[in-house]
Short mmCIF file of C-alpha atoms and ligand atoms in Angstrom, two decimals:
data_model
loop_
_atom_site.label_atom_id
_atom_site.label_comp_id
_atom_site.label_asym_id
_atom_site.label_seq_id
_atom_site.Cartn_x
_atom_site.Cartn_y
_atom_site.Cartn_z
CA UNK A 17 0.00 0.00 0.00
CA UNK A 18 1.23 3.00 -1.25
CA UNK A 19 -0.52 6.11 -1.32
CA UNK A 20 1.60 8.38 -3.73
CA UNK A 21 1.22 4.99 -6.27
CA UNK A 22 -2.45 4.54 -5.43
CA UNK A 23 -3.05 8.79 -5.69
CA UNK A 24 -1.38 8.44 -9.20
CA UNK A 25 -3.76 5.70 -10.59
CA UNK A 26 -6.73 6.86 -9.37
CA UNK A 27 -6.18 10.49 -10.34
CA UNK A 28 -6.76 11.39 -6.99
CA UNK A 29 -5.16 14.56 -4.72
CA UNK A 30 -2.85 14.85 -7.90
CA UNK A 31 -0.96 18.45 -8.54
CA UNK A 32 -0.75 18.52 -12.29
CA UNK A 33 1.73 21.51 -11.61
CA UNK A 34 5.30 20.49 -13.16
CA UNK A 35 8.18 21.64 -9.59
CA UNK A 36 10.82 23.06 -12.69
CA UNK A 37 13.35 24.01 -9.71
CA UNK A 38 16.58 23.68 -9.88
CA UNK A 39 16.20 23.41 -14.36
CA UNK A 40 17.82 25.97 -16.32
CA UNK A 41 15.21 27.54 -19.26
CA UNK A 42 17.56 25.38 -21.88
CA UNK A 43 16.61 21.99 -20.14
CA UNK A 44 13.28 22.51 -19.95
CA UNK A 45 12.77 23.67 -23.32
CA UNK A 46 15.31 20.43 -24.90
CA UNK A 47 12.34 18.02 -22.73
CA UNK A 48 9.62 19.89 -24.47
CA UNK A 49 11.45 19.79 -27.81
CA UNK A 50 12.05 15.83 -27.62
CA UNK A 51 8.79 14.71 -26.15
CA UNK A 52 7.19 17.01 -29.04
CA UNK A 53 9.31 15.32 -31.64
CA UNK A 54 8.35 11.65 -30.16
CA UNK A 55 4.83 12.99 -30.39
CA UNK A 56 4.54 14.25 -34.17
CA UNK A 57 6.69 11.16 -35.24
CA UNK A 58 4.36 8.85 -33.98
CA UNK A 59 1.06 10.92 -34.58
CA UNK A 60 2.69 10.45 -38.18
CA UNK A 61 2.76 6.62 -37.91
CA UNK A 62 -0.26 6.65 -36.50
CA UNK A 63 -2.16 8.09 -39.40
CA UNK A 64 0.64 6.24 -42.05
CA UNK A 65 -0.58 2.97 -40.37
CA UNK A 66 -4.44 4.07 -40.46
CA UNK A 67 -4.13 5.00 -44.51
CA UNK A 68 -2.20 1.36 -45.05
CA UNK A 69 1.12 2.96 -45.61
CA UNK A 70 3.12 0.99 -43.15
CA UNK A 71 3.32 -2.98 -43.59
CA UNK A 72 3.42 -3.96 -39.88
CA UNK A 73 2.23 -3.39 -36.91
CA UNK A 74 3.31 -0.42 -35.12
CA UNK A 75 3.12 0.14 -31.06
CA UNK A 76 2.42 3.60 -30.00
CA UNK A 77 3.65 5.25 -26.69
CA UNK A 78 2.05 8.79 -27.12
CA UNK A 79 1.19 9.74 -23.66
CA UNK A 80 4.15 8.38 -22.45
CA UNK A 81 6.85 10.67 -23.89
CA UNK A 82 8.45 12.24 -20.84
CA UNK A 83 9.69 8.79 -19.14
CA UNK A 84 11.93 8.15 -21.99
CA UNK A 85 12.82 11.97 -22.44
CA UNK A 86 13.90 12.12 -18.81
CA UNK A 87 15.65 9.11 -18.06
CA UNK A 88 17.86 9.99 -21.49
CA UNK A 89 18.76 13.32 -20.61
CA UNK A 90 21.11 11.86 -17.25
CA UNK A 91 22.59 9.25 -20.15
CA UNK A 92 25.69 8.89 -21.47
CA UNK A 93 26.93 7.66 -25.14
CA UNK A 94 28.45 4.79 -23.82
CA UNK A 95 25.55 3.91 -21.70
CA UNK A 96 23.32 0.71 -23.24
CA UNK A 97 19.84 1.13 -23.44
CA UNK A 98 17.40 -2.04 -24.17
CA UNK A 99 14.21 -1.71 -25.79
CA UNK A 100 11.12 -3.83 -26.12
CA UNK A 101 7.65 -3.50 -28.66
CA UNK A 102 6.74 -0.02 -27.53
CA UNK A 103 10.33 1.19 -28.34
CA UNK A 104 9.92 4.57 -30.42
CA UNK A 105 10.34 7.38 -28.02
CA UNK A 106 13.30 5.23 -26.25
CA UNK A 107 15.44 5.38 -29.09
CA UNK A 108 14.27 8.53 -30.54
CA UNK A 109 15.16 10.07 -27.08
CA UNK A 110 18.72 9.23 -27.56
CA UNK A 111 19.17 11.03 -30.75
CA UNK A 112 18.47 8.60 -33.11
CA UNK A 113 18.07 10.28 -37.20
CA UNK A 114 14.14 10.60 -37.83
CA UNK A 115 15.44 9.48 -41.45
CA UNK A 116 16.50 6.33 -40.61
CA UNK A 117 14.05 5.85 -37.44
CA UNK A 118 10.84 5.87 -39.82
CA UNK A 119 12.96 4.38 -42.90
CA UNK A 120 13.26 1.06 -40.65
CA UNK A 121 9.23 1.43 -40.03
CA UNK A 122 9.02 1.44 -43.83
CA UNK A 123 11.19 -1.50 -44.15
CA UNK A 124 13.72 0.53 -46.39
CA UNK A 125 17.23 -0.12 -46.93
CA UNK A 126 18.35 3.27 -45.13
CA UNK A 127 16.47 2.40 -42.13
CA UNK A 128 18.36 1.66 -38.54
CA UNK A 129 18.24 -2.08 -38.69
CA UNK A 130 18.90 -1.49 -42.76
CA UNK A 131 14.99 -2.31 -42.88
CA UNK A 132 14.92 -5.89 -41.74
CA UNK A 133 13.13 -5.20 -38.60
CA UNK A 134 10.59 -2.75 -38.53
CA UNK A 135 8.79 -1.16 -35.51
CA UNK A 136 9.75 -3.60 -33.18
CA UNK A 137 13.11 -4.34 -33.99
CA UNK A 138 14.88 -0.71 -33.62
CA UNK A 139 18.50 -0.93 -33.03
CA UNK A 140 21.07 2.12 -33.05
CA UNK A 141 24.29 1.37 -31.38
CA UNK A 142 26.33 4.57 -31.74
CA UNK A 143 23.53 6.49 -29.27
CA UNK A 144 23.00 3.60 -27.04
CA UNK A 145 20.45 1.71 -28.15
CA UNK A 146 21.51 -1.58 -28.45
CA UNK A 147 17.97 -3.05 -29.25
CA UNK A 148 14.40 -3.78 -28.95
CA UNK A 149 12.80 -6.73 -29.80
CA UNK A 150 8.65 -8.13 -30.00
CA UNK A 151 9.46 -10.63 -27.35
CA UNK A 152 8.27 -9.37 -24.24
CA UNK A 153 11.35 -9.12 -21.52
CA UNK A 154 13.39 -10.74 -24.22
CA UNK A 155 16.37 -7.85 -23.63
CA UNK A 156 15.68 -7.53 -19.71
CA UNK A 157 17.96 -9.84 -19.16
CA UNK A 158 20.47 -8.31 -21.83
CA UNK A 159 20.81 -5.21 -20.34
CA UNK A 160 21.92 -7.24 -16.84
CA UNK A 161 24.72 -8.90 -19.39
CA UNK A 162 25.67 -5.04 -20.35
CA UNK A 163 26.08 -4.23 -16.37
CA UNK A 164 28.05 -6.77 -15.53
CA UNK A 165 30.62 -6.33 -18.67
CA UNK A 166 30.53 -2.74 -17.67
CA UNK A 167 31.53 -4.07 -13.06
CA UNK A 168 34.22 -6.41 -15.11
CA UNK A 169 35.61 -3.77 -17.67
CA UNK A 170 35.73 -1.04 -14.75
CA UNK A 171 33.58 1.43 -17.01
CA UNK A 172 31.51 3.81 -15.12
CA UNK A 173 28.71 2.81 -17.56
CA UNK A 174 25.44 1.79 -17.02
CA UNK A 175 22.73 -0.26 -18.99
CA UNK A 176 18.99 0.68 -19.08
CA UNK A 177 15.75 -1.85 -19.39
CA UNK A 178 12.63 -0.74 -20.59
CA UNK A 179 9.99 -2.67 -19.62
CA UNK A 180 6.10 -3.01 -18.77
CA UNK A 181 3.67 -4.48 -16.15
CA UNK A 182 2.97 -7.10 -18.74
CA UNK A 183 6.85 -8.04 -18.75
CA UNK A 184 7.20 -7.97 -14.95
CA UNK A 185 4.82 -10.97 -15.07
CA UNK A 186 7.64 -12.97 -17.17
CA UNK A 187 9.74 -15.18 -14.82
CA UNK A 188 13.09 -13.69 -16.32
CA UNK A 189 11.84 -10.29 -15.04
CA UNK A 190 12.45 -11.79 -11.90
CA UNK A 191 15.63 -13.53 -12.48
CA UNK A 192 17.29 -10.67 -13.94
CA UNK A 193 16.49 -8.47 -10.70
CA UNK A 194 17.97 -10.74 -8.73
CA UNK A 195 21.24 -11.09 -10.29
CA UNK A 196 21.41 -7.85 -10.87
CA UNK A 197 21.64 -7.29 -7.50
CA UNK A 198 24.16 -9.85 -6.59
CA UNK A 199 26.60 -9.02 -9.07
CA UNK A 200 25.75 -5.08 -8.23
CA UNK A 201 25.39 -4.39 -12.04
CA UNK A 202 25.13 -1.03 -12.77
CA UNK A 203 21.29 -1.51 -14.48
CA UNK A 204 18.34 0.92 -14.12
CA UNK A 205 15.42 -0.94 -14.55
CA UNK A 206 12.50 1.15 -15.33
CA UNK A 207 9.36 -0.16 -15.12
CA UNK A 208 6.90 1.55 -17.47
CA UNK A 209 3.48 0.74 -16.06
CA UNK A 210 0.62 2.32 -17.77
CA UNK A 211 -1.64 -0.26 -16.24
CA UNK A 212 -2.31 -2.96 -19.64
CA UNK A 213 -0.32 -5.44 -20.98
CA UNK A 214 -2.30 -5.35 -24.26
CA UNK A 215 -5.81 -5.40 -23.53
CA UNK A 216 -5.88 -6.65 -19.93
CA UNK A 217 -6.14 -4.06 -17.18
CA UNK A 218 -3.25 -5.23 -14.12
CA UNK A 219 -5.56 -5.35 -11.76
CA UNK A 220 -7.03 -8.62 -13.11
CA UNK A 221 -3.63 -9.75 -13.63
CA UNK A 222 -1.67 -9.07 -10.72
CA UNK A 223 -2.33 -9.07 -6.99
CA UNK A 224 -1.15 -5.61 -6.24
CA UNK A 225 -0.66 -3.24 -8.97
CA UNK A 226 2.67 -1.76 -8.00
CA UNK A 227 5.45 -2.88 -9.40
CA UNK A 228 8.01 -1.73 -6.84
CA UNK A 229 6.95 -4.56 -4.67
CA UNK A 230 9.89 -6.55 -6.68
CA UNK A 231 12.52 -4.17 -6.53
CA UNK A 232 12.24 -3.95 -2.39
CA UNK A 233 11.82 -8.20 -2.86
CA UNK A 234 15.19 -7.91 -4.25
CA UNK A 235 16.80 -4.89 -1.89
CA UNK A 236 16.90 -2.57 -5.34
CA UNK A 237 16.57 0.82 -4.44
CA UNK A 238 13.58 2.09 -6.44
CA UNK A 239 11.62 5.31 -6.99
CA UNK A 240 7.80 5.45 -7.76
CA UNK A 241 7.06 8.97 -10.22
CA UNK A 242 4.55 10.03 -12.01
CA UNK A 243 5.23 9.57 -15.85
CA UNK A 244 3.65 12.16 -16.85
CA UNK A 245 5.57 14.71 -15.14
CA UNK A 246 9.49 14.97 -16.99
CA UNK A 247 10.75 16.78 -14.25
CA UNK A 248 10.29 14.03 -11.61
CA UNK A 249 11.49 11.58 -13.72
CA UNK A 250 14.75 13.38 -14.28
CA UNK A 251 15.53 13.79 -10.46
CA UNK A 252 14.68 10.32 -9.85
CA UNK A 253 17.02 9.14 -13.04
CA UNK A 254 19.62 11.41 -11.65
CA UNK A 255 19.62 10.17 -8.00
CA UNK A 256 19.60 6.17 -8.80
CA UNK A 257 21.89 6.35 -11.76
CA UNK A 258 24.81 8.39 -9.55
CA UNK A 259 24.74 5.63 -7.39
CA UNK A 260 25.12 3.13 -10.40
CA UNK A 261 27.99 5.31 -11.36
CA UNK A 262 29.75 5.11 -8.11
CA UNK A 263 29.29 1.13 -7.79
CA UNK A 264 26.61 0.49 -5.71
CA UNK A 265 24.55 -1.60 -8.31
CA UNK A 266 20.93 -1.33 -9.88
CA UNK A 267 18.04 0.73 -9.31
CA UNK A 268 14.41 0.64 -10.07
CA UNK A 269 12.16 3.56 -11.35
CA UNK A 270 8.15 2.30 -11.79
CA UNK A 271 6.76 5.82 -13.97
CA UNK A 272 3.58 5.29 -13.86
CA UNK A 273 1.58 6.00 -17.18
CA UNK A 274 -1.04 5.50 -19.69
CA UNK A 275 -0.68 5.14 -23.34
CA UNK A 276 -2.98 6.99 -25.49
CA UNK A 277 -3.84 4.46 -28.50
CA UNK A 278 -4.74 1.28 -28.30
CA UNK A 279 -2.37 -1.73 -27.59
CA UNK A 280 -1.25 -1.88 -31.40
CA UNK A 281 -2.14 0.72 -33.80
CA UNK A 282 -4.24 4.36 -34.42
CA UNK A 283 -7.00 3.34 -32.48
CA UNK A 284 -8.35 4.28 -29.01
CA UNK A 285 -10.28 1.13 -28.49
CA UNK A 286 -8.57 -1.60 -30.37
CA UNK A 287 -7.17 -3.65 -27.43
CA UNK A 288 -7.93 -7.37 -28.57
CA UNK A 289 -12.13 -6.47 -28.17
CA UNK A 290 -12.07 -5.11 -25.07
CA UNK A 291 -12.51 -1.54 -24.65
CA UNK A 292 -11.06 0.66 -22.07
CA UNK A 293 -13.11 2.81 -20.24
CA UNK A 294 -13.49 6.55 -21.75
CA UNK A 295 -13.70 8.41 -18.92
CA UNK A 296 -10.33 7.05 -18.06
CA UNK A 297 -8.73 7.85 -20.98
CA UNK A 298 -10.28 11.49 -20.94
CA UNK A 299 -8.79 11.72 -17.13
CA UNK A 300 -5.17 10.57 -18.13
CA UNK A 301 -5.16 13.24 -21.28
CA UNK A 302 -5.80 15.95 -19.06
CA UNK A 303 -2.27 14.50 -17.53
CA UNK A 304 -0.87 15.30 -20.84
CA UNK A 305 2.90 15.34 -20.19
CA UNK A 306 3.85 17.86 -22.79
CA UNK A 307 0.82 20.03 -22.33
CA UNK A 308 1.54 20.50 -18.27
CA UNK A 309 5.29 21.24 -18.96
CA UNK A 310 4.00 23.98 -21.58
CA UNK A 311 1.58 25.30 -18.91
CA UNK A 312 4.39 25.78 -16.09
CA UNK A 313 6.48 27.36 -18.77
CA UNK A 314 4.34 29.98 -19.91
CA UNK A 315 3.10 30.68 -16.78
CA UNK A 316 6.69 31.56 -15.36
CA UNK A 317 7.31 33.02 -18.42
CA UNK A 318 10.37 30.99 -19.29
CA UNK A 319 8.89 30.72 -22.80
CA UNK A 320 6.64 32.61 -25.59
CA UNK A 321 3.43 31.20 -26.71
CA UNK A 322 4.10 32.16 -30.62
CA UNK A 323 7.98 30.45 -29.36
CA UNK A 324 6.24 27.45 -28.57
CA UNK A 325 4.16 27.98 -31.92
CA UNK A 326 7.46 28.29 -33.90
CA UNK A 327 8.85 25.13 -32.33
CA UNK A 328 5.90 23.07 -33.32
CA UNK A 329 6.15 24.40 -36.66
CA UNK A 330 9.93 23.38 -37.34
CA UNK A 331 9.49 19.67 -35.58
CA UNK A 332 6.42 19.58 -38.03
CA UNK A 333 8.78 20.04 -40.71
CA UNK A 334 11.81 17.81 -39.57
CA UNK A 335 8.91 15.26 -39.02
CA UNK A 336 7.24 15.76 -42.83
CA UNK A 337 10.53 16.13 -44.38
CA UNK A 338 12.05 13.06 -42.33
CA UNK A 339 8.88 10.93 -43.31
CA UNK A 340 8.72 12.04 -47.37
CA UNK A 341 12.81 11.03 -47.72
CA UNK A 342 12.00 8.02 -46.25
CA UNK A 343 9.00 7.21 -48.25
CA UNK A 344 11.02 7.40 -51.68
CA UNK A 345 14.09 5.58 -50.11
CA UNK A 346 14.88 2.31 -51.37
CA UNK A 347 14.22 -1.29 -50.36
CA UNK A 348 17.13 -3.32 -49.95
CA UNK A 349 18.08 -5.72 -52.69
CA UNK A 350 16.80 -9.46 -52.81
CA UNK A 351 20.48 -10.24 -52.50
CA UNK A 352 21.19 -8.36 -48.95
CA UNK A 353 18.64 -10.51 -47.74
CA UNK A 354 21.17 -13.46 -47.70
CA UNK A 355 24.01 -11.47 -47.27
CA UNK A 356 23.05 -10.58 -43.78
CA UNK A 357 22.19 -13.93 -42.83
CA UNK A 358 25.16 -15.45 -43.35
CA UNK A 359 28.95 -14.46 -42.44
CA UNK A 360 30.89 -14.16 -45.66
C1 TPP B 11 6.96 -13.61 -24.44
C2 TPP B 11 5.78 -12.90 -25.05
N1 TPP B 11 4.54 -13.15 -24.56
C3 TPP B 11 3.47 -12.52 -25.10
C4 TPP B 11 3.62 -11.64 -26.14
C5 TPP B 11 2.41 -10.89 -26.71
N2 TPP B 11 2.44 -9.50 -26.25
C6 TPP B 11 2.98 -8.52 -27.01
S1 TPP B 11 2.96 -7.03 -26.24
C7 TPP B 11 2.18 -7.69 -24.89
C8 TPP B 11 1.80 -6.81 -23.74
C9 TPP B 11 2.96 -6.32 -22.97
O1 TPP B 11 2.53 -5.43 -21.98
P1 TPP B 11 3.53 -4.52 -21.22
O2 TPP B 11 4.78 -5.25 -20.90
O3 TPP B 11 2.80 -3.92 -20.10
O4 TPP B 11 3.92 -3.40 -22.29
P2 TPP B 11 2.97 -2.31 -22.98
O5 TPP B 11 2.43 -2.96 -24.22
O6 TPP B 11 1.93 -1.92 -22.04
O7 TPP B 11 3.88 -1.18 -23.33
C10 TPP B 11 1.96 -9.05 -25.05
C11 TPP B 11 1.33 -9.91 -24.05
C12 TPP B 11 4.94 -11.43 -26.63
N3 TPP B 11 5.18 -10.59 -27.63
N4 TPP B 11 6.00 -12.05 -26.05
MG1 MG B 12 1.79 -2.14 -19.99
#
């Protein structure tokens, strides 16, 4: 029982009101920049996927922009972040090219994973991302492997695992916590539970519906924050990951969240038949994580309403431009496919 975690899903006693002390005017206005440009890219797959443009499926996280926005920003290069389905905004938050990010959706040649993997199979080593794959927890326990490479080559690296409350329910969840902790690997596992695991609410899945309840199984120090809110997320990233840095193993963040669209796809209500409730989905919009760190920064006037107009407009553009390259970009040969199969 937790009543922070229990305020946060039931909407209840909730400031929306983004605490920006201690941020300079440039931070706040990068985390605005890069959940916006998470937002148009997908709104773009969205309605790509919708008008049959895009061959397979696609799994949006609008909504949940500012957990992946936050936790990058206290990254380094060298750092290795590990994906899963709902991967977009974690690699896009890294700095991965919006040319080659929606070139892979389109299957092209140009495309991150040189089009072999689409959506769910993102991969862009030289910013950190080291992969995301369909199988749910499949690179949990890959990003443990990264932390303890990084306690044997005396790096002061870390490794990242994205996950959800659907993936906590896989046994090598569990596993991967625990020797995590024993070897101290420097991991930050951070749970991203928006409350589904495709069309099945956690309440009729799990016993309790916080997550942290593994972390303190496993003696991980862990932080419950609100998703929706980038500046919480980026103190609580900052605080577990300088103890990775200085040795003293893994940490835990559970963001709590809600995604937007449906499980797969541009709809609200496609989640295998069963529809979420409305009402729910109209409270957690209101929670909009780029519209409350707008709010805070007009009203302390750290930023210009026509600014904030002018920004849209130019990540509109980067988006549209981004998305028409990648649309006339090439598939890759018949040949490559064998080519990359085999060594030689
Ligand atoms: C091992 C495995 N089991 C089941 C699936 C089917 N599946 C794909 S996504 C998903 C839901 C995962 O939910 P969660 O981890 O909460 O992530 P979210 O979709 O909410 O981001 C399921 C069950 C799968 N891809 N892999
Ligand atoms: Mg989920």
């Amino acid at each position: 029982m937790n009543n922070f975690f229990d305020n946060l899903i039931n909407h209840n006693n909730l400031s929306e009101t983004i605490n920006v002390k201690g941020f300079s005017r440039i931070d706040l206005v990068y985390f605005l920049k890069q959940m916006m440009l998470i937002r148009f890219a997908e709104n773009k797959l969205a309605s790509a996927r919708k008008e049959n443009i895009i061959g397979g499926p696609v799994h949006l996280g609008v909504g949940q922009e500012a957990i992946a926005v936050g936790i990058a920003s206290k990254l380094k290069k060298t750092d290795k972040v590990f994906g899963a389905h709902r991967s977009h905004a974690h690699v896009l938050s890294l700095g991965a090219d919006i040319f080659k990010f929606f070139a892979e959706i389109l299957g092209k040649d140009s495309g991150l994973s040189r089009g072999m993997g689409g959506s769910m199979h993102l991969w862009d080593q030289p910013n950190g991302f080291y992969g995301s794959v369909p199988i749910v927890s499949g690179t949990v326990p890959l990003a443990v492997g990264a932390g303890i490479a990084a306690v044997i080559q005396k790096t002061d690296d870390i490794s990242v695992s994205y996950f959800g409350d659907g993936a906590m329910e896989e046994g090598v969840v569990h596993e991967s916590l625990n020797l995590a902790r024993i070897t101290n690997a420097p991991v930050l596992f951070v749970a991203e539970n928006n409350l589904f695991s495709s069309h099945m609410h956690i309440s009729l899945r799990q016993p309790d519906n916080m997550l942290s309840r593994f972390a303190i199984a496993n003696k991980i120090p862990y932080q419950i924050v609100d998703g929706n809110d980038i500046t919480s997320i980026s103190k609580a990233a900052h605080k577990l990951i300088k103890n990775l840095r200085n040795g003293r193993g893994p940490g835990f963040i559970e963001a709590v969240t809600y995604r937007w669209y449906g499980h797969v796809d541009w709809r609200e209500d496609v989640d295998v038949g069963v529809n979420r409730s409305k009402l729910d989905i109209k409270k957690w919009k209101k929670r909009d994580p780029i519209l409350r760190l707008k709010k805070v920064l007009l009203e302390k006037k750290l930023i210009k309403k026509i600014e904030i107009e002018c920004l849209e407009k130019d990540l509109n553009n980067i988006v549209e431009l981004a998305w028409e390259k990648a649309l006339l970009a090439p598939f890759p040969t018949d040949q490559s496919l064998l080519s990359r199969v085999y060594a030689n």
